[in-house]
CSV table of C-alpha atoms in Angstrom, one decimal:
chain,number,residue,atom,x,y,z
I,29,UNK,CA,-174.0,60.9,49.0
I,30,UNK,CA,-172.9,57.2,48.8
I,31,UNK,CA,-172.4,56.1,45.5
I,32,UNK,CA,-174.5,52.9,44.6
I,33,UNK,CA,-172.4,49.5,43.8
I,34,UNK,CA,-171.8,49.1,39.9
I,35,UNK,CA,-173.5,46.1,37.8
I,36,UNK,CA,-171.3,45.5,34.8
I,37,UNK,CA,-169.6,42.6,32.6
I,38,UNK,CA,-169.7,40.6,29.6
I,39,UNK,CA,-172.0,37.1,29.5
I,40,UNK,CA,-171.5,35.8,26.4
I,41,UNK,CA,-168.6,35.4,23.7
I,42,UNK,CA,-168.4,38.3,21.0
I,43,UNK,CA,-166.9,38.1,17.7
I,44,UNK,CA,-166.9,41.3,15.7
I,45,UNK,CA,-165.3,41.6,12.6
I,46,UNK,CA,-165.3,41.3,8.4
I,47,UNK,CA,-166.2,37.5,7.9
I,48,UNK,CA,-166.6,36.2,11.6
I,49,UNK,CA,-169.7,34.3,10.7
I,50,UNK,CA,-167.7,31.9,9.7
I,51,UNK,CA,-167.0,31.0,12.9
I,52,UNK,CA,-170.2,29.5,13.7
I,53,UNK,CA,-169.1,25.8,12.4
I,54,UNK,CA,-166.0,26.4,15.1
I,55,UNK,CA,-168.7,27.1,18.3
I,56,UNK,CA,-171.4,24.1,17.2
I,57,UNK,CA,-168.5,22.0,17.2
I,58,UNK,CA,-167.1,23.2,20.3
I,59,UNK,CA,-170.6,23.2,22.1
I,60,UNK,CA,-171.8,19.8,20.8
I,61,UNK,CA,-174.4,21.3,19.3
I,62,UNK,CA,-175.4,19.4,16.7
I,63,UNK,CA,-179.2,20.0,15.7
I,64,UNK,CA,-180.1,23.6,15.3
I,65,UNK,CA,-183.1,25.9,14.4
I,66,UNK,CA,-182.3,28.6,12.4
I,67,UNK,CA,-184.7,31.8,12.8
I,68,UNK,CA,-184.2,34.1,10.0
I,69,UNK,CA,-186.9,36.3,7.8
I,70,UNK,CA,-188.3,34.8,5.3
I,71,UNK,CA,-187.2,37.2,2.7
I,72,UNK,CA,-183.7,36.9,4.2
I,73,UNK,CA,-183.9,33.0,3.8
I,74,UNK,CA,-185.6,32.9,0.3
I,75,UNK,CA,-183.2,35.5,-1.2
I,76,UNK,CA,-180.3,33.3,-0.4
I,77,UNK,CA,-178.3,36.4,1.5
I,78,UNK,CA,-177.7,34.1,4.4
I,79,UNK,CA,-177.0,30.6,2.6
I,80,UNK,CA,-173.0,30.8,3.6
I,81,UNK,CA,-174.3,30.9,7.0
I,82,UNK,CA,-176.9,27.5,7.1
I,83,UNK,CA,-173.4,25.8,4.8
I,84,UNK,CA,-170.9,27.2,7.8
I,85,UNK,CA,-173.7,25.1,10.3
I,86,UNK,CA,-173.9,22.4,7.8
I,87,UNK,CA,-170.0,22.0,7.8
I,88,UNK,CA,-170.1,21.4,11.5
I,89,UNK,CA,-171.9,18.2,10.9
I,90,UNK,CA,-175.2,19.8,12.7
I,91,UNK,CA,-179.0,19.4,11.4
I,92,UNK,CA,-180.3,22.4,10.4
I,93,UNK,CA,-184.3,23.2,10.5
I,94,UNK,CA,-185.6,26.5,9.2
I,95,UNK,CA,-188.2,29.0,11.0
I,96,UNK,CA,-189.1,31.9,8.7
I,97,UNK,CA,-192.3,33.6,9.6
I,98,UNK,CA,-191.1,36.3,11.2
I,99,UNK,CA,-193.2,39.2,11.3
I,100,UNK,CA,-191.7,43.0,11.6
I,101,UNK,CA,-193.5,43.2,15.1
I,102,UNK,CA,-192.9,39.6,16.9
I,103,UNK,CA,-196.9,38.6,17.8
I,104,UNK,CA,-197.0,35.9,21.0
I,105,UNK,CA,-199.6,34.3,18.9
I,106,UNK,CA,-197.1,33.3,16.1
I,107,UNK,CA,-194.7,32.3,18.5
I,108,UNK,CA,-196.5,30.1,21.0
I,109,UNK,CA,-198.3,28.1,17.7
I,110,UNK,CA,-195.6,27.8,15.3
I,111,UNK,CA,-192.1,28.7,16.9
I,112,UNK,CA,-192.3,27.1,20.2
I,113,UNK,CA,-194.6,24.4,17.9
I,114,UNK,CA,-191.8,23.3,16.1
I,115,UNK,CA,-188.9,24.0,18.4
I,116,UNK,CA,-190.8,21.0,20.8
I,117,UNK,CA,-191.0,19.2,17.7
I,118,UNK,CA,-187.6,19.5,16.3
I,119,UNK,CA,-186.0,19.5,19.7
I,120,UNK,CA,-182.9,21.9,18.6
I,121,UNK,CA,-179.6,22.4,20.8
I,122,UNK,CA,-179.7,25.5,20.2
I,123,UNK,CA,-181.3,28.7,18.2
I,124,UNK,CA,-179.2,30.2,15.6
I,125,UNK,CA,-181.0,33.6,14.7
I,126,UNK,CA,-180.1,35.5,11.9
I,127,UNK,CA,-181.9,38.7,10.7
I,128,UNK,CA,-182.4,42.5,12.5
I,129,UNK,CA,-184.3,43.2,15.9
I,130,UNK,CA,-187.8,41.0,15.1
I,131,UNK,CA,-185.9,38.0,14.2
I,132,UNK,CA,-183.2,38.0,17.0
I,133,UNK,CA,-186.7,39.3,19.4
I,134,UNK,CA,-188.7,36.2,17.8
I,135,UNK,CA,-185.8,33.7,18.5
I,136,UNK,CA,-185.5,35.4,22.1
I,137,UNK,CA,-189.3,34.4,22.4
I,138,UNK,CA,-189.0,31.0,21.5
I,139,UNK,CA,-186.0,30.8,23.8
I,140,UNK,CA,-187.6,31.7,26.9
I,141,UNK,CA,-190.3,29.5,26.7
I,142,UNK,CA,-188.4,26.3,26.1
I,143,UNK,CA,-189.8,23.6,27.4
I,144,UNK,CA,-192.0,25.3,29.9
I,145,UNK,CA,-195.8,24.7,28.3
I,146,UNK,CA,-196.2,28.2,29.1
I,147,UNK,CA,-197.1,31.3,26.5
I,148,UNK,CA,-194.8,33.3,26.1
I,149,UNK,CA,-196.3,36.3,27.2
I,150,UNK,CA,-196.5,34.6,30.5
I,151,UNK,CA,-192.6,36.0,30.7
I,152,UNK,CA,-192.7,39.4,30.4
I,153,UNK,CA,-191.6,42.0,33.1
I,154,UNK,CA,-194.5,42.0,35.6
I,155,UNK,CA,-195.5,38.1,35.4
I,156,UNK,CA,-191.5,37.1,35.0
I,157,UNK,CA,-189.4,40.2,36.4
I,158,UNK,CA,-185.1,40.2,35.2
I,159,UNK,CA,-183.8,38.1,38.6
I,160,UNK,CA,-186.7,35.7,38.6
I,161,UNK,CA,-185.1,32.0,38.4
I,162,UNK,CA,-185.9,30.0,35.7
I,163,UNK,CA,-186.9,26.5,36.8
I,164,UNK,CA,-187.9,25.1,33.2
I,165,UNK,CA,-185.3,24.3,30.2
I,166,UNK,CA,-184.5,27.4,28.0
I,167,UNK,CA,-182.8,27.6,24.9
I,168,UNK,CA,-179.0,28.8,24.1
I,169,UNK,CA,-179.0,31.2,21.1
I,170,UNK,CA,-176.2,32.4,18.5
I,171,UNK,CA,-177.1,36.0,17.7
I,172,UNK,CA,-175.9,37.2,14.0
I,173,UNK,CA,-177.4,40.4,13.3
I,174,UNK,CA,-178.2,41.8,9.5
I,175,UNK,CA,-179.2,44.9,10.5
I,176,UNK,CA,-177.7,47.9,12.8
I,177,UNK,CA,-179.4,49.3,15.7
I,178,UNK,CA,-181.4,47.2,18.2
I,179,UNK,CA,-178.8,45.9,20.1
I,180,UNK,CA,-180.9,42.7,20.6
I,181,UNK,CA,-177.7,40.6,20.3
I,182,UNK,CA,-175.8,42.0,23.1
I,183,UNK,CA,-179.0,42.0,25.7
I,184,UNK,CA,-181.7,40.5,27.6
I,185,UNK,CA,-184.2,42.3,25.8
I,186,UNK,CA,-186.9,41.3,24.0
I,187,UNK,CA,-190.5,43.2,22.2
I,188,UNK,CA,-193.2,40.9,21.6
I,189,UNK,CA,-196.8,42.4,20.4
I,190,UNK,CA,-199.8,40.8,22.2
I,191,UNK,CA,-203.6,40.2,20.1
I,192,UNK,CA,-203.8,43.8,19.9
I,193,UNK,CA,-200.7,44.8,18.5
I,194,UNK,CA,-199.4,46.0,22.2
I,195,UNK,CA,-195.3,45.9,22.5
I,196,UNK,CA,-194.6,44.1,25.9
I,197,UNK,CA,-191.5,43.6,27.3
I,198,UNK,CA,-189.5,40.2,28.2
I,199,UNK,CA,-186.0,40.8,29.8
I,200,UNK,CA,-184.1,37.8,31.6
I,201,UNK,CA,-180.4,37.0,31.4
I,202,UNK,CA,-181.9,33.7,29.8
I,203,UNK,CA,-182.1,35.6,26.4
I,204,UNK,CA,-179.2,36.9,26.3
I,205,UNK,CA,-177.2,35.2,23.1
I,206,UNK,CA,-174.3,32.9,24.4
I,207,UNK,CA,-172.5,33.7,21.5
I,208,UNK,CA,-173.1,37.3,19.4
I,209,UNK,CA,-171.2,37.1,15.9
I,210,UNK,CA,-171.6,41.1,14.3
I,211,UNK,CA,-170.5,41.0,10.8
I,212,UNK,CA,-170.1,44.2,9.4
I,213,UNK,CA,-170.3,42.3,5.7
I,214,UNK,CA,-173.9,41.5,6.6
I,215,UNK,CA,-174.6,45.6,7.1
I,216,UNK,CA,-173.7,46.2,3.4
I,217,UNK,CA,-176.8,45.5,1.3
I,218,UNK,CA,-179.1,47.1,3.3
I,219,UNK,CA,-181.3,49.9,1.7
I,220,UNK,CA,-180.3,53.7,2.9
I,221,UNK,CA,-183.9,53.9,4.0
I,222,UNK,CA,-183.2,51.0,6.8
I,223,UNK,CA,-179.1,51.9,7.2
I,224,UNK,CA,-180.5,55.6,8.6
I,225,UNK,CA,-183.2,54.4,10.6
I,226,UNK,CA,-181.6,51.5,12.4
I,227,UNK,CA,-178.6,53.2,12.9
I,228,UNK,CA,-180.6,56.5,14.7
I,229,UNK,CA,-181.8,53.3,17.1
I,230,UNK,CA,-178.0,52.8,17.9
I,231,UNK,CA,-177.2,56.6,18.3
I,232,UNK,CA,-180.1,56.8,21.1
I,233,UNK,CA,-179.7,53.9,22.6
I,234,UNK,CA,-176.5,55.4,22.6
I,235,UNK,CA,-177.4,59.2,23.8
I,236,UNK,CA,-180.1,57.8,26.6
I,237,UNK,CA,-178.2,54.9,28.6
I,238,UNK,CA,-175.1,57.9,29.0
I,239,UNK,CA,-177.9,59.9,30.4
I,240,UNK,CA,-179.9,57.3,32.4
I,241,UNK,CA,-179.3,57.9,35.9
I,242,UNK,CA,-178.9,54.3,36.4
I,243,UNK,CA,-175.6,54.5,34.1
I,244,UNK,CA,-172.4,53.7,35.8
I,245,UNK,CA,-168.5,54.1,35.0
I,246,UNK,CA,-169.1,50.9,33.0
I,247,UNK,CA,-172.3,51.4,30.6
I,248,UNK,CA,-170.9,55.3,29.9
I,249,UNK,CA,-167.4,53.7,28.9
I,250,UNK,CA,-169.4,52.0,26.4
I,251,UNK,CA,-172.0,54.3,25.3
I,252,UNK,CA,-169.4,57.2,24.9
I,253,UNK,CA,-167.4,55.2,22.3
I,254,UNK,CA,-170.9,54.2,20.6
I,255,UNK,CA,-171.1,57.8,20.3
I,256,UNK,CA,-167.8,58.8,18.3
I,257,UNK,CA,-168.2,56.1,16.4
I,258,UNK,CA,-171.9,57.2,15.5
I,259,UNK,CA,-170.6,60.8,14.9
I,260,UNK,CA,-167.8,59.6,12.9
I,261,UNK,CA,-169.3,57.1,10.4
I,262,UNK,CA,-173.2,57.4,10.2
I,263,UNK,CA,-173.8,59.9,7.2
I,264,UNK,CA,-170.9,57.6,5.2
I,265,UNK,CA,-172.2,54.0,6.1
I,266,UNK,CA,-176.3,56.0,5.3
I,267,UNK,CA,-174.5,56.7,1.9
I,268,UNK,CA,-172.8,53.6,0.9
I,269,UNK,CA,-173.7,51.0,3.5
I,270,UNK,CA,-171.3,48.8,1.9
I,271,UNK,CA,-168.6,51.6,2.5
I,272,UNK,CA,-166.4,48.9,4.8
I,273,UNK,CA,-164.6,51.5,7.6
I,274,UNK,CA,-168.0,53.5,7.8
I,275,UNK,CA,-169.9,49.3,8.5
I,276,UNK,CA,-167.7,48.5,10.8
I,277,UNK,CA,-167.7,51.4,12.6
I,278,UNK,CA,-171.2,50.9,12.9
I,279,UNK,CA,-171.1,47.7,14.1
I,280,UNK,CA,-168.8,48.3,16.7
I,281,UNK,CA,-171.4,51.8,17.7
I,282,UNK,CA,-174.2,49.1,17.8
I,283,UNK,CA,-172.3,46.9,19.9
I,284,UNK,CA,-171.1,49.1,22.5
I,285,UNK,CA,-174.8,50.5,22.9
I,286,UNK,CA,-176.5,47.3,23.3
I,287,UNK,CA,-174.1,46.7,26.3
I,288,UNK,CA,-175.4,49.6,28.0
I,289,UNK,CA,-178.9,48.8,27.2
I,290,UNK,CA,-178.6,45.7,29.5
I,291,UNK,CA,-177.6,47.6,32.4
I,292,UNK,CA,-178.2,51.1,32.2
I,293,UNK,CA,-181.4,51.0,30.4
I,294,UNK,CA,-183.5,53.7,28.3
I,295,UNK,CA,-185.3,56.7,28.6
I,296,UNK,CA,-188.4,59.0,27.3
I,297,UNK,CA,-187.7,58.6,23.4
I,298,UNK,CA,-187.7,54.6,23.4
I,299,UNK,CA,-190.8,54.8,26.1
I,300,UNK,CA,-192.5,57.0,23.5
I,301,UNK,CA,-191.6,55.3,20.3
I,302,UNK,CA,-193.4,51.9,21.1
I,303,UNK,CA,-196.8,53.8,20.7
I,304,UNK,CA,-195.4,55.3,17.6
I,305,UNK,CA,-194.2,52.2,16.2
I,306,UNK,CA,-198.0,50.4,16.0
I,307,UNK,CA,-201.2,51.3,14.7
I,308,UNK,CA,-202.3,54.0,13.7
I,309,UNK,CA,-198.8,55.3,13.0
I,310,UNK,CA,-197.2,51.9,11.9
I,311,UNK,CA,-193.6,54.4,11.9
I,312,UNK,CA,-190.2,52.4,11.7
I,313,UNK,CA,-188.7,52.2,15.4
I,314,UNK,CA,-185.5,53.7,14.5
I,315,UNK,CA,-187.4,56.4,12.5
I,316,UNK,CA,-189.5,57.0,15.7
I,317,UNK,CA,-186.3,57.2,17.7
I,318,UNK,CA,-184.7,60.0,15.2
I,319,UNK,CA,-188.4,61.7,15.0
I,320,UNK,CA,-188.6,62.2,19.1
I,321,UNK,CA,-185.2,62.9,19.7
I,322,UNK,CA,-184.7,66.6,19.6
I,323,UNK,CA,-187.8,67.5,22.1
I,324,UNK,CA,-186.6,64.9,24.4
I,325,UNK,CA,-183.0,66.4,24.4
I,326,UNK,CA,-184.8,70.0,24.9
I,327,UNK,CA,-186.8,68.8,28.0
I,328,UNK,CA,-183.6,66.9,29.5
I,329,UNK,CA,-181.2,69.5,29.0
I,330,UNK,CA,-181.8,71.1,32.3
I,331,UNK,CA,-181.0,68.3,34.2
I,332,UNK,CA,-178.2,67.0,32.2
I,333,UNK,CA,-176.2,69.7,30.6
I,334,UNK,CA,-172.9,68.3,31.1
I,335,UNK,CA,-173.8,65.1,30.2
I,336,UNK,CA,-175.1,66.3,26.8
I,337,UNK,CA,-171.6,68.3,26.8
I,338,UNK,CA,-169.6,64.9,26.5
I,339,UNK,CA,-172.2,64.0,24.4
I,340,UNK,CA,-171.9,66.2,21.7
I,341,UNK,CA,-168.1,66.5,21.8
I,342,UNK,CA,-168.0,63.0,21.3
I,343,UNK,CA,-170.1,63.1,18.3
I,344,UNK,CA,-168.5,65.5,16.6
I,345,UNK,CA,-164.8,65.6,17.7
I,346,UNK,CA,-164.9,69.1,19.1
I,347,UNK,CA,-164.1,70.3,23.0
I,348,UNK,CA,-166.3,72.5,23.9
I,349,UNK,CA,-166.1,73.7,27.8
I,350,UNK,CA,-168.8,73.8,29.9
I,351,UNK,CA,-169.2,77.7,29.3
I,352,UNK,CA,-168.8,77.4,25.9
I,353,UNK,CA,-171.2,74.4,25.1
I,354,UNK,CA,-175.3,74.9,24.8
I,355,UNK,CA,-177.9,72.2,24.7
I,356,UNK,CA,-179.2,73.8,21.4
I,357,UNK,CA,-175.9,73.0,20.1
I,358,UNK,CA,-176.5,69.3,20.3
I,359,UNK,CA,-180.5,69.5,19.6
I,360,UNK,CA,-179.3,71.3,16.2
I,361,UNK,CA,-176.6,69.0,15.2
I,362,UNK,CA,-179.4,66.0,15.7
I,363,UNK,CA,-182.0,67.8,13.3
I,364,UNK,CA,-179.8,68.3,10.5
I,365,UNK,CA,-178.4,64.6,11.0
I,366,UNK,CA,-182.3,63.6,10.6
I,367,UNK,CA,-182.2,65.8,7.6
I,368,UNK,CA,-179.3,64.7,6.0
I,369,UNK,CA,-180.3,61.3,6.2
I,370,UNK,CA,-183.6,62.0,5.5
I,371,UNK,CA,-185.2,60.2,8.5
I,372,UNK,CA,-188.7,59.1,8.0
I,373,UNK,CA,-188.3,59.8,4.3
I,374,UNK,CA,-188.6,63.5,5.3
I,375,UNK,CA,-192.3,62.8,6.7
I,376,UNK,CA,-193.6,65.0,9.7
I,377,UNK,CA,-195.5,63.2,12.6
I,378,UNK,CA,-198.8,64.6,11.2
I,379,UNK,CA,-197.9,63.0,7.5
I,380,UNK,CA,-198.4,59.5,9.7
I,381,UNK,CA,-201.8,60.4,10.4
I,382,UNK,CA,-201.1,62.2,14.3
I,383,UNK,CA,-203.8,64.5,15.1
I,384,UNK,CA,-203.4,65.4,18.3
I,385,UNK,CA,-207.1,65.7,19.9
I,386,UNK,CA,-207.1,62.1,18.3
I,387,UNK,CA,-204.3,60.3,19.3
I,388,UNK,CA,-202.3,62.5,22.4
I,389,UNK,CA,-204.4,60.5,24.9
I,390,UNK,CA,-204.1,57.3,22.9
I,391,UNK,CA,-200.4,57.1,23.5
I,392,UNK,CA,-200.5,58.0,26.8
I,393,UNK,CA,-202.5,55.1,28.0
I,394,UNK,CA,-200.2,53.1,26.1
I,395,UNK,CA,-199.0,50.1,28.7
I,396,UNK,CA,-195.5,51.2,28.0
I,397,UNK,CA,-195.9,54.5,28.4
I,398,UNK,CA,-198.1,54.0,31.7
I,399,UNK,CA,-195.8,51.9,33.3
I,400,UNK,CA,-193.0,53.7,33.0
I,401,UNK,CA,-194.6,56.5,34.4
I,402,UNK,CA,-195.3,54.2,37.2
I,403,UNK,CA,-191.8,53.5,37.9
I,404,UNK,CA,-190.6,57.4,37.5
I,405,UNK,CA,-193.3,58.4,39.7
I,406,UNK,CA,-191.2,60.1,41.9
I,407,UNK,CA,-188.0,62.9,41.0
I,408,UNK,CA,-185.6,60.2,43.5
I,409,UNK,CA,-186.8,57.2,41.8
I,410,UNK,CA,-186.7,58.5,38.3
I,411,UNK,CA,-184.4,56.9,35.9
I,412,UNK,CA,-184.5,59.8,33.4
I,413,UNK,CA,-182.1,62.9,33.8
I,414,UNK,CA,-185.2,64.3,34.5
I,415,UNK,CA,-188.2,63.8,36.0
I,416,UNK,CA,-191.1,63.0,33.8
I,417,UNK,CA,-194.8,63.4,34.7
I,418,UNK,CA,-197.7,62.7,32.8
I,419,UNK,CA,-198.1,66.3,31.4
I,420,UNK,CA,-194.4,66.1,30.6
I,421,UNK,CA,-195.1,63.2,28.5
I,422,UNK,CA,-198.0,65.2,26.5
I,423,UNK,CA,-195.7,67.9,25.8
I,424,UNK,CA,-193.0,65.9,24.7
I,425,UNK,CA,-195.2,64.5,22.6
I,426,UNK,CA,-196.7,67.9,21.5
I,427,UNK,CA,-193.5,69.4,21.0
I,428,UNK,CA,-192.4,66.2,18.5
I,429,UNK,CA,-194.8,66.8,16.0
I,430,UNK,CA,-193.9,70.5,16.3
I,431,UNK,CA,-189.9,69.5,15.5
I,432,UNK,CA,-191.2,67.0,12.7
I,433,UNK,CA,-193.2,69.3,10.9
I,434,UNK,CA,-190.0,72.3,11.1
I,435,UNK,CA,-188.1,69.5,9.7
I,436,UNK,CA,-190.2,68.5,6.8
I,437,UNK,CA,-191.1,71.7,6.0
I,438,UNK,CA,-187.3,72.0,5.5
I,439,UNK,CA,-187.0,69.5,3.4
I,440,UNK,CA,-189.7,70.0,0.9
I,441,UNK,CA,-188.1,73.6,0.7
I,442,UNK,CA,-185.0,71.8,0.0
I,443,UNK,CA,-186.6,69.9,-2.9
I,444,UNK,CA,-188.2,73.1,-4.5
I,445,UNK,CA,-185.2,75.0,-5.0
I,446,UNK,CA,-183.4,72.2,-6.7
């Protein structure tokens, strides 16, 4: 069998460390840049949480101008009328966005369009595929993320929701962030609500670009050591997220799975959660991610045993062989993570409203969900350790809210005997 070429590298600068933000002042000045728009939630901006950072630009001798309505599912609409609006207007150098995945996805957004005219759903995956050539002006960006997880800041990803709430897909090397600064001092404050469920983002991203059968030597580097570094630190940075090892640990974990998300890609759970994560289940993405996770390792493990071997020794420091290792193993170390953690605030699938002879069909025909059967509609083309057909997808599905409900039950039990 020959052995496809490898795609791999870094294409921007990365700082990562306690206090690195501080180093924005150092790139404006060594870019030129010298007007910038800042995208950062509004809450973010009002609180005065991010206030070093706009000073740190201000030192620089840069004009700053504020956009803050972000909303916690980018919408085109909002973009095209008020981002892209006032980016023409302002005429920045280049974006500086500041927040978790909607804002850094929102900044991507009004990025891509630039100076184009164009909407910008006009630039997601079918219209405006990854090697398309840009032939319009598009914006530079400075990634700071405040939250852990997406792994927006590291690659050419972007989620913008059409009208109807649908989550469609822009991803162009023209979004990814020049320059990525991941502060583990911004990770502190965050509620243990948001740590758990962003971080769970990070541990799949983490878990599906090893298993991706587009994954090379490169991506599974990378999402190996996001792995032990999930393992090691998740339940303490869930507990104190201002516990400093445990948040940059984290950070690093989010870093090294974003990397991997540029090249190697995804699989069934983050196909599955976009459908989850709108009406009428309106469920966190991370959460969703945590929530699918076990039936999704259950269906792959025949294909990928030994995958999920490294896997789980990563995670938790043993070294099990291959005889000694079962995929339950895994499956049961990821439910009582979600339990510990208390993942979806212990809620079951159904406690989101999920009747099946309601809503089974309604995710299917999700475009998401549709297309990515499209592109796996064959077991050689497949990116998934395994092959996933329509019916596959309706069990996984089935088989979710089955784990979701075990696992609330649990927890409730839990409760009752304190």
């Amino acid at each position: 069998m020959r052995i496809p070429n490898m795609e791999f590298g870094l294409r921007q600068h990365i700082y990562q460390g306690a206090g690195c933000v501080s180093t924005i002042k150092d790139i404006l000045a060594r870019e030129n840049w010298t007007r910038v728009l800042l995208v950062c939630g509004p809450t973010l901006y009002k609180s005065g949480a991010v206030k070093h950072i706009e000073n740190h630009i201000k030192e620089s001798g840069a004009q700053v101008e504020a956009f803050t309505n972000i909303r916690p599912n980018p919408e085109a609409e909002t973009i095209d009328n008020e981002g892209v609006k006032l980016a023409l207007k302002f005429k920045p150098d280049v974006i500086v966005a500041c927040g978790g995945g909607s804002t850094l996805d929102t900044a991507k957004g009004i990025a891509i369009v630039g100076d184009s005219g164009k909407p910008v759903l006009d630039f997601i995956i079918p219209k405006f595929p990854p090697g398309t050539k840009a032939t319009h002006n598009t914006l530079p960006m400075v990634a700071i993320p405040t939250t852990a997880g997406t792994g927006s800041e590291v690659c050419k990803n972007a989620v913008i929701s059409d009208k109807d709430g649908l989550k469609l897909v822009i991803a162009h090397d023209a979004i990814v962030p020049k320059y990525a600064l991941l502060d583990p001092d911004l990770l502190k404050t965050m509620p243990a609500s948001v740590a758990a469920a962003t971080t769970m983002d990070a541990f799949v991203q983490a878990l599906e670009t090893y298993t991706n059968r587009n994954a090379n030597d490169f991506t599974r580097t990378q999402s190996l050591r996001a792995l032990e570094l999930v393992g090691k630190y998740i339940r303490a940075y869930v507990a104190n997220p201002a516990d400093e090892e445990a948040a940059n640990g984290i950070s690093l974990a989010c870093m090294y799975a974003g990397f991997s998300l540029g090249y190697a890609g995804i699989g069934q759970v983050h196909i599955l959660s976009h459908p989850l994560g709108e009406a009428p289940f309106d469920i966190a993405h991370g959460d969703a991610c945590a929530m699918l996770l076990p039936a999704v390792i259950e269906f792959n493990g025949l294909a990928c045993k030994e995958l999920y071997r490294a896997a789980y020794n990563a995670l938790t420091g043993e070294h099990l062989t291959s005889a000694e290792f079962e995929v339950q193993y895994l499956i049961d170390w990821v439910v009582e993570l979600n339990s510990d953690i208390h993942v979806c605030r212990d809620k079951s699938f159904s406690d989101y409203g999920y009747v099946e002879k309601e809503h089974l069909e309604m995710i299917m025909q999700h475009p998401i969900v549709s297309g990515a059967l499209a592109r796996n509609g064959t077991a050689d083309s497949t990116e998934f350790p395994r092959h996933t057909s329509a019916d596959d997808m309706r069990y996984l599905v089935k088989r979710t809210a089955i784990y979701s409900q075990a696992q609330a039950d649990f927890a409730k039990a839990l409760l009752e005997d304190v």
